[in-house]
Amino acid sequence: MAVNTVRPQVNRPKANTLREVPKVEKPRPARPPRQKGTSLFELLDRYTKVDWFFAEGLPVRYLPKVLFLMGVTLFYIGNTHYADRTLRRIDKTKAETEDLRADYTTLKSDYMEASKQSEVARNVEPLGLMESSTPPIQVVLKKDEY
Protein backbone atom coordinates (compact mmCIF):
# COMPACT_ATOMS: atom_id res chain seq x y z
CA MET A 1 0.00 0.00 0.00
CA ALA A 2 1.28 3.43 -0.88
CA VAL A 3 2.35 5.78 1.84
CA ASN A 4 0.12 8.60 0.70
CA THR A 5 -3.03 6.50 1.12
CA VAL A 6 -2.57 5.73 4.78
CA ARG A 7 -4.52 8.08 6.96
CA PRO A 8 -3.63 8.76 10.53
CA GLN A 9 -6.08 7.43 13.04
CA VAL A 10 -7.92 9.81 15.28
CA ASN A 11 -7.08 9.35 18.93
CA ARG A 12 -10.31 8.34 20.54
CA PRO A 13 -10.68 8.12 24.25
CA LYS A 14 -10.50 4.55 25.55
CA ALA A 15 -12.55 5.20 28.65
CA ASN A 16 -16.31 5.23 28.96
CA THR A 17 -17.35 8.78 28.21
CA LEU A 18 -20.63 10.43 27.41
CA ARG A 19 -21.41 10.93 23.78
CA GLU A 20 -22.86 14.13 22.47
CA VAL A 21 -26.61 13.88 22.01
CA PRO A 22 -27.73 15.17 18.62
CA LYS A 23 -30.22 18.00 18.78
CA VAL A 24 -33.65 17.08 17.52
CA GLU A 25 -35.66 19.74 15.76
CA LYS A 26 -39.21 20.25 16.77
CA PRO A 27 -41.67 18.92 14.21
CA ARG A 28 -43.51 21.55 12.23
CA PRO A 29 -47.20 21.90 12.85
CA ALA A 30 -49.31 20.22 10.21
CA ARG A 31 -50.93 22.38 7.58
CA PRO A 32 -54.66 22.80 7.78
CA PRO A 33 -56.37 20.65 5.15
CA ARG A 34 -57.27 22.47 1.95
CA GLN A 35 -60.80 22.64 0.79
CA LYS A 36 -61.67 20.23 -1.97
CA GLY A 37 -62.21 21.67 -5.43
CA THR A 38 -60.11 24.81 -5.13
CA SER A 39 -57.50 23.95 -7.75
CA LEU A 40 -57.72 23.00 -11.39
CA PHE A 41 -56.27 19.54 -10.85
CA GLU A 42 -58.72 18.75 -8.09
CA LEU A 43 -61.59 19.74 -10.36
CA LEU A 44 -60.19 17.55 -13.13
CA ASP A 45 -59.80 14.67 -10.70
CA ARG A 46 -63.38 15.09 -9.51
CA TYR A 47 -64.97 15.14 -12.98
CA THR A 48 -62.67 12.79 -14.90
CA LYS A 49 -62.37 9.41 -13.28
CA VAL A 50 -58.99 8.18 -14.56
CA ASP A 51 -57.69 6.64 -11.34
CA TRP A 52 -58.42 3.15 -12.72
CA PHE A 53 -55.98 3.90 -15.57
CA PHE A 54 -53.07 4.32 -13.16
CA ALA A 55 -54.18 1.69 -10.61
CA GLU A 56 -51.36 -0.70 -11.56
CA GLY A 57 -48.77 2.02 -12.13
CA LEU A 58 -47.81 3.98 -15.23
CA PRO A 59 -48.93 2.09 -18.37
CA VAL A 60 -45.68 2.01 -20.37
CA ARG A 61 -47.30 0.45 -23.41
CA TYR A 62 -49.03 3.76 -24.22
CA LEU A 63 -45.84 5.81 -23.83
CA PRO A 64 -44.81 5.78 -27.55
CA LYS A 65 -48.27 6.95 -28.60
CA VAL A 66 -48.32 9.69 -25.98
CA LEU A 67 -44.83 10.85 -26.99
CA PHE A 68 -45.87 10.86 -30.65
CA LEU A 69 -48.95 12.95 -29.87
CA MET A 70 -46.83 15.35 -27.82
CA GLY A 71 -44.39 15.69 -30.73
CA VAL A 72 -47.19 16.36 -33.21
CA THR A 73 -48.71 18.91 -30.84
CA LEU A 74 -45.38 20.71 -30.40
CA PHE A 75 -44.89 20.74 -34.17
CA TYR A 76 -48.39 22.14 -34.64
CA ILE A 77 -47.79 24.91 -32.09
CA GLY A 78 -44.44 25.78 -33.66
CA ASN A 79 -45.92 25.82 -37.14
CA THR A 80 -48.69 28.16 -35.97
CA HIS A 81 -46.14 30.57 -34.48
CA TYR A 82 -44.08 30.43 -37.67
CA ALA A 83 -47.16 31.18 -39.80
CA ASP A 84 -48.16 34.13 -37.60
CA ARG A 85 -44.64 35.55 -37.79
CA THR A 86 -44.61 35.13 -41.58
CA LEU A 87 -47.96 36.90 -41.90
CA ARG A 88 -46.66 39.80 -39.81
CA ARG A 89 -43.61 40.06 -42.08
CA ILE A 90 -45.82 40.00 -45.18
CA ASP A 91 -48.04 42.78 -43.78
CA LYS A 92 -44.97 44.84 -42.89
CA THR A 93 -43.54 44.37 -46.40
CA LYS A 94 -46.87 45.34 -47.97
CA ALA A 95 -46.96 48.56 -45.95
CA GLU A 96 -43.37 49.38 -46.94
CA THR A 97 -44.18 48.66 -50.60
CA GLU A 98 -47.18 50.98 -50.51
CA ASP A 99 -45.05 53.75 -48.98
CA LEU A 100 -42.35 53.26 -51.61
CA ARG A 101 -44.95 53.24 -54.40
CA ALA A 102 -46.39 56.53 -53.13
CA ASP A 103 -42.88 58.04 -52.97
CA TYR A 104 -42.15 56.82 -56.50
CA THR A 105 -45.36 58.36 -57.84
CA THR A 106 -44.62 61.68 -56.14
CA LEU A 107 -41.04 61.79 -57.40
CA LYS A 108 -42.09 60.81 -60.90
CA SER A 109 -44.70 63.59 -61.08
CA ASP A 110 -42.13 66.10 -59.75
CA TYR A 111 -39.63 64.97 -62.39
CA MET A 112 -42.22 65.22 -65.16
CA GLU A 113 -43.16 68.72 -63.98
CA ALA A 114 -39.52 69.83 -63.77
CA SER A 115 -38.68 68.48 -67.25
CA LYS A 116 -41.29 70.60 -69.04
CA GLN A 117 -39.84 73.11 -71.46
CA SER A 118 -41.30 76.11 -69.65
CA GLU A 119 -39.92 74.92 -66.27
CA VAL A 120 -36.47 74.29 -67.74
CA ALA A 121 -36.44 77.77 -69.31
CA ARG A 122 -37.49 79.38 -66.04
CA ASN A 123 -34.82 77.48 -64.04
CA VAL A 124 -31.91 78.33 -66.41
CA GLU A 125 -32.84 82.01 -66.79
CA PRO A 126 -30.70 83.09 -63.77
CA LEU A 127 -27.70 81.48 -65.50
CA GLY A 128 -28.09 83.78 -68.49
CA LEU A 129 -29.47 81.16 -70.86
CA MET A 130 -32.51 82.13 -72.87
CA GLU A 131 -34.95 80.14 -74.93
CA SER A 132 -34.44 80.45 -78.68
CA SER A 133 -37.23 82.29 -80.46
CA THR A 134 -36.21 81.18 -83.96
CA PRO A 135 -37.17 77.76 -85.17
CA PRO A 136 -34.41 75.25 -85.83
CA ILE A 137 -32.97 75.05 -89.34
CA GLN A 138 -33.10 71.78 -91.18
CA VAL A 139 -29.83 70.79 -92.81
CA VAL A 140 -30.28 68.83 -96.00
CA LEU A 141 -27.36 66.82 -97.35
CA LYS A 142 -27.20 65.38 -100.79
CA LYS A 143 -26.14 61.80 -101.08
CA ASP A 144 -23.14 62.72 -103.18
CA GLU A 145 -21.78 65.35 -100.79
CA TYR A 146 -20.88 63.22 -97.93
mmCIF file of C-alpha atoms in Angstrom:
data_model
loop_
_atom_site.group_PDB
_atom_site.id
_atom_site.type_symbol
_atom_site.label_atom_id
_atom_site.label_comp_id
_atom_site.label_asym_id
_atom_site.label_seq_id
_atom_site.Cartn_x
_atom_site.Cartn_y
_atom_site.Cartn_z
ATOM 1 C CA MET A 1 0.000 0.000 0.000
ATOM 2 C CA ALA A 2 1.280 3.428 -0.875
ATOM 3 C CA VAL A 3 2.349 5.781 1.840
ATOM 4 C CA ASN A 4 0.122 8.603 0.697
ATOM 5 C CA THR A 5 -3.026 6.502 1.116
ATOM 6 C CA VAL A 6 -2.569 5.726 4.782
ATOM 7 C CA ARG A 7 -4.524 8.080 6.957
ATOM 8 C CA PRO A 8 -3.626 8.757 10.531
ATOM 9 C CA GLN A 9 -6.085 7.435 13.045
ATOM 10 C CA VAL A 10 -7.920 9.813 15.282
ATOM 11 C CA ASN A 11 -7.081 9.354 18.932
ATOM 12 C CA ARG A 12 -10.314 8.336 20.535
ATOM 13 C CA PRO A 13 -10.680 8.116 24.253
ATOM 14 C CA LYS A 14 -10.497 4.555 25.551
ATOM 15 C CA ALA A 15 -12.549 5.200 28.653
ATOM 16 C CA ASN A 16 -16.314 5.233 28.962
ATOM 17 C CA THR A 17 -17.351 8.780 28.208
ATOM 18 C CA LEU A 18 -20.634 10.430 27.405
ATOM 19 C CA ARG A 19 -21.406 10.933 23.778
ATOM 20 C CA GLU A 20 -22.863 14.133 22.471
ATOM 21 C CA VAL A 21 -26.610 13.877 22.012
ATOM 22 C CA PRO A 22 -27.727 15.172 18.624
ATOM 23 C CA LYS A 23 -30.220 17.995 18.777
ATOM 24 C CA VAL A 24 -33.647 17.081 17.519
ATOM 25 C CA GLU A 25 -35.658 19.744 15.761
ATOM 26 C CA LYS A 26 -39.215 20.252 16.773
ATOM 27 C CA PRO A 27 -41.670 18.918 14.208
ATOM 28 C CA ARG A 28 -43.505 21.552 12.228
ATOM 29 C CA PRO A 29 -47.199 21.904 12.851
ATOM 30 C CA ALA A 30 -49.307 20.224 10.211
ATOM 31 C CA ARG A 31 -50.933 22.384 7.584
ATOM 32 C CA PRO A 32 -54.662 22.797 7.776
ATOM 33 C CA PRO A 33 -56.374 20.654 5.150
ATOM 34 C CA ARG A 34 -57.272 22.467 1.946
ATOM 35 C CA GLN A 35 -60.805 22.635 0.789
ATOM 36 C CA LYS A 36 -61.674 20.227 -1.973
ATOM 37 C CA GLY A 37 -62.212 21.674 -5.433
ATOM 38 C CA THR A 38 -60.111 24.810 -5.128
ATOM 39 C CA SER A 39 -57.498 23.950 -7.749
ATOM 40 C CA LEU A 40 -57.719 23.004 -11.394
ATOM 41 C CA PHE A 41 -56.274 19.543 -10.849
ATOM 42 C CA GLU A 42 -58.716 18.745 -8.087
ATOM 43 C CA LEU A 43 -61.590 19.745 -10.355
ATOM 44 C CA LEU A 44 -60.193 17.547 -13.134
ATOM 45 C CA ASP A 45 -59.799 14.671 -10.704
ATOM 46 C CA ARG A 46 -63.375 15.086 -9.513
ATOM 47 C CA TYR A 47 -64.973 15.138 -12.976
ATOM 48 C CA THR A 48 -62.669 12.790 -14.905
ATOM 49 C CA LYS A 49 -62.365 9.409 -13.283
ATOM 50 C CA VAL A 50 -58.993 8.176 -14.564
ATOM 51 C CA ASP A 51 -57.694 6.640 -11.345
ATOM 52 C CA TRP A 52 -58.422 3.153 -12.719
ATOM 53 C CA PHE A 53 -55.985 3.897 -15.571
ATOM 54 C CA PHE A 54 -53.072 4.318 -13.157
ATOM 55 C CA ALA A 55 -54.179 1.694 -10.612
ATOM 56 C CA GLU A 56 -51.363 -0.698 -11.558
ATOM 57 C CA GLY A 57 -48.766 2.023 -12.129
ATOM 58 C CA LEU A 58 -47.809 3.978 -15.226
ATOM 59 C CA PRO A 59 -48.929 2.095 -18.373
ATOM 60 C CA VAL A 60 -45.685 2.015 -20.367
ATOM 61 C CA ARG A 61 -47.304 0.453 -23.411
ATOM 62 C CA TYR A 62 -49.027 3.756 -24.220
ATOM 63 C CA LEU A 63 -45.844 5.813 -23.828
ATOM 64 C CA PRO A 64 -44.814 5.784 -27.551
ATOM 65 C CA LYS A 65 -48.271 6.947 -28.601
ATOM 66 C CA VAL A 66 -48.321 9.685 -25.984
ATOM 67 C CA LEU A 67 -44.834 10.848 -26.994
ATOM 68 C CA PHE A 68 -45.866 10.860 -30.652
ATOM 69 C CA LEU A 69 -48.951 12.949 -29.867
ATOM 70 C CA MET A 70 -46.826 15.349 -27.821
ATOM 71 C CA GLY A 71 -44.389 15.694 -30.735
ATOM 72 C CA VAL A 72 -47.194 16.357 -33.211
ATOM 73 C CA THR A 73 -48.707 18.909 -30.838
ATOM 74 C CA LEU A 74 -45.385 20.711 -30.398
ATOM 75 C CA PHE A 75 -44.887 20.736 -34.168
ATOM 76 C CA TYR A 76 -48.388 22.141 -34.645
ATOM 77 C CA ILE A 77 -47.788 24.909 -32.090
ATOM 78 C CA GLY A 78 -44.438 25.778 -33.655
ATOM 79 C CA ASN A 79 -45.925 25.820 -37.136
ATOM 80 C CA THR A 80 -48.692 28.163 -35.970
ATOM 81 C CA HIS A 81 -46.139 30.569 -34.476
ATOM 82 C CA TYR A 82 -44.078 30.425 -37.665
ATOM 83 C CA ALA A 83 -47.158 31.180 -39.805
ATOM 84 C CA ASP A 84 -48.155 34.131 -37.603
ATOM 85 C CA ARG A 85 -44.642 35.550 -37.792
ATOM 86 C CA THR A 86 -44.607 35.126 -41.580
ATOM 87 C CA LEU A 87 -47.961 36.898 -41.904
ATOM 88 C CA ARG A 88 -46.662 39.795 -39.814
ATOM 89 C CA ARG A 89 -43.607 40.055 -42.081
ATOM 90 C CA ILE A 90 -45.817 40.002 -45.181
ATOM 91 C CA ASP A 91 -48.037 42.782 -43.781
ATOM 92 C CA LYS A 92 -44.971 44.840 -42.889
ATOM 93 C CA THR A 93 -43.537 44.365 -46.397
ATOM 94 C CA LYS A 94 -46.870 45.343 -47.967
ATOM 95 C CA ALA A 95 -46.956 48.560 -45.949
ATOM 96 C CA GLU A 96 -43.366 49.379 -46.943
ATOM 97 C CA THR A 97 -44.179 48.657 -50.601
ATOM 98 C CA GLU A 98 -47.185 50.980 -50.514
ATOM 99 C CA ASP A 99 -45.048 53.748 -48.984
ATOM 100 C CA LEU A 100 -42.351 53.260 -51.614
ATOM 101 C CA ARG A 101 -44.951 53.238 -54.396
ATOM 102 C CA ALA A 102 -46.389 56.526 -53.127
ATOM 103 C CA ASP A 103 -42.878 58.041 -52.966
ATOM 104 C CA TYR A 104 -42.152 56.820 -56.498
ATOM 105 C CA THR A 105 -45.363 58.359 -57.844
ATOM 106 C CA THR A 106 -44.623 61.681 -56.136
ATOM 107 C CA LEU A 107 -41.038 61.794 -57.398
ATOM 108 C CA LYS A 108 -42.086 60.805 -60.905
ATOM 109 C CA SER A 109 -44.698 63.595 -61.078
ATOM 110 C CA ASP A 110 -42.126 66.100 -59.748
ATOM 111 C CA TYR A 111 -39.632 64.971 -62.385
ATOM 112 C CA MET A 112 -42.220 65.224 -65.162
ATOM 113 C CA GLU A 113 -43.159 68.719 -63.978
ATOM 114 C CA ALA A 114 -39.521 69.830 -63.771
ATOM 115 C CA SER A 115 -38.676 68.485 -67.245
ATOM 116 C CA LYS A 116 -41.289 70.596 -69.042
ATOM 117 C CA GLN A 117 -39.838 73.108 -71.461
ATOM 118 C CA SER A 118 -41.301 76.110 -69.649
ATOM 119 C CA GLU A 119 -39.921 74.916 -66.272
ATOM 120 C CA VAL A 120 -36.468 74.293 -67.737
ATOM 121 C CA ALA A 121 -36.443 77.772 -69.314
ATOM 122 C CA ARG A 122 -37.486 79.383 -66.044
ATOM 123 C CA ASN A 123 -34.824 77.477 -64.043
ATOM 124 C CA VAL A 124 -31.910 78.328 -66.411
ATOM 125 C CA GLU A 125 -32.841 82.007 -66.792
ATOM 126 C CA PRO A 126 -30.696 83.089 -63.773
ATOM 127 C CA LEU A 127 -27.697 81.478 -65.499
ATOM 128 C CA GLY A 128 -28.091 83.780 -68.486
ATOM 129 C CA LEU A 129 -29.467 81.155 -70.860
ATOM 130 C CA MET A 130 -32.514 82.129 -72.868
ATOM 131 C CA GLU A 131 -34.948 80.141 -74.931
ATOM 132 C CA SER A 132 -34.439 80.453 -78.676
ATOM 133 C CA SER A 133 -37.226 82.294 -80.457
ATOM 134 C CA THR A 134 -36.209 81.179 -83.963
ATOM 135 C CA PRO A 135 -37.175 77.760 -85.169
ATOM 136 C CA PRO A 136 -34.413 75.253 -85.827
ATOM 137 C CA ILE A 137 -32.967 75.054 -89.342
ATOM 138 C CA GLN A 138 -33.097 71.776 -91.180
ATOM 139 C CA VAL A 139 -29.828 70.791 -92.808
ATOM 140 C CA VAL A 140 -30.282 68.833 -95.999
ATOM 141 C CA LEU A 141 -27.359 66.823 -97.347
ATOM 142 C CA LYS A 142 -27.201 65.383 -100.789
ATOM 143 C CA LYS A 143 -26.136 61.804 -101.085
ATOM 144 C CA ASP A 144 -23.141 62.716 -103.178
ATOM 145 C CA GLU A 145 -21.782 65.350 -100.786
ATOM 146 C CA TYR A 146 -20.881 63.216 -97.931
#
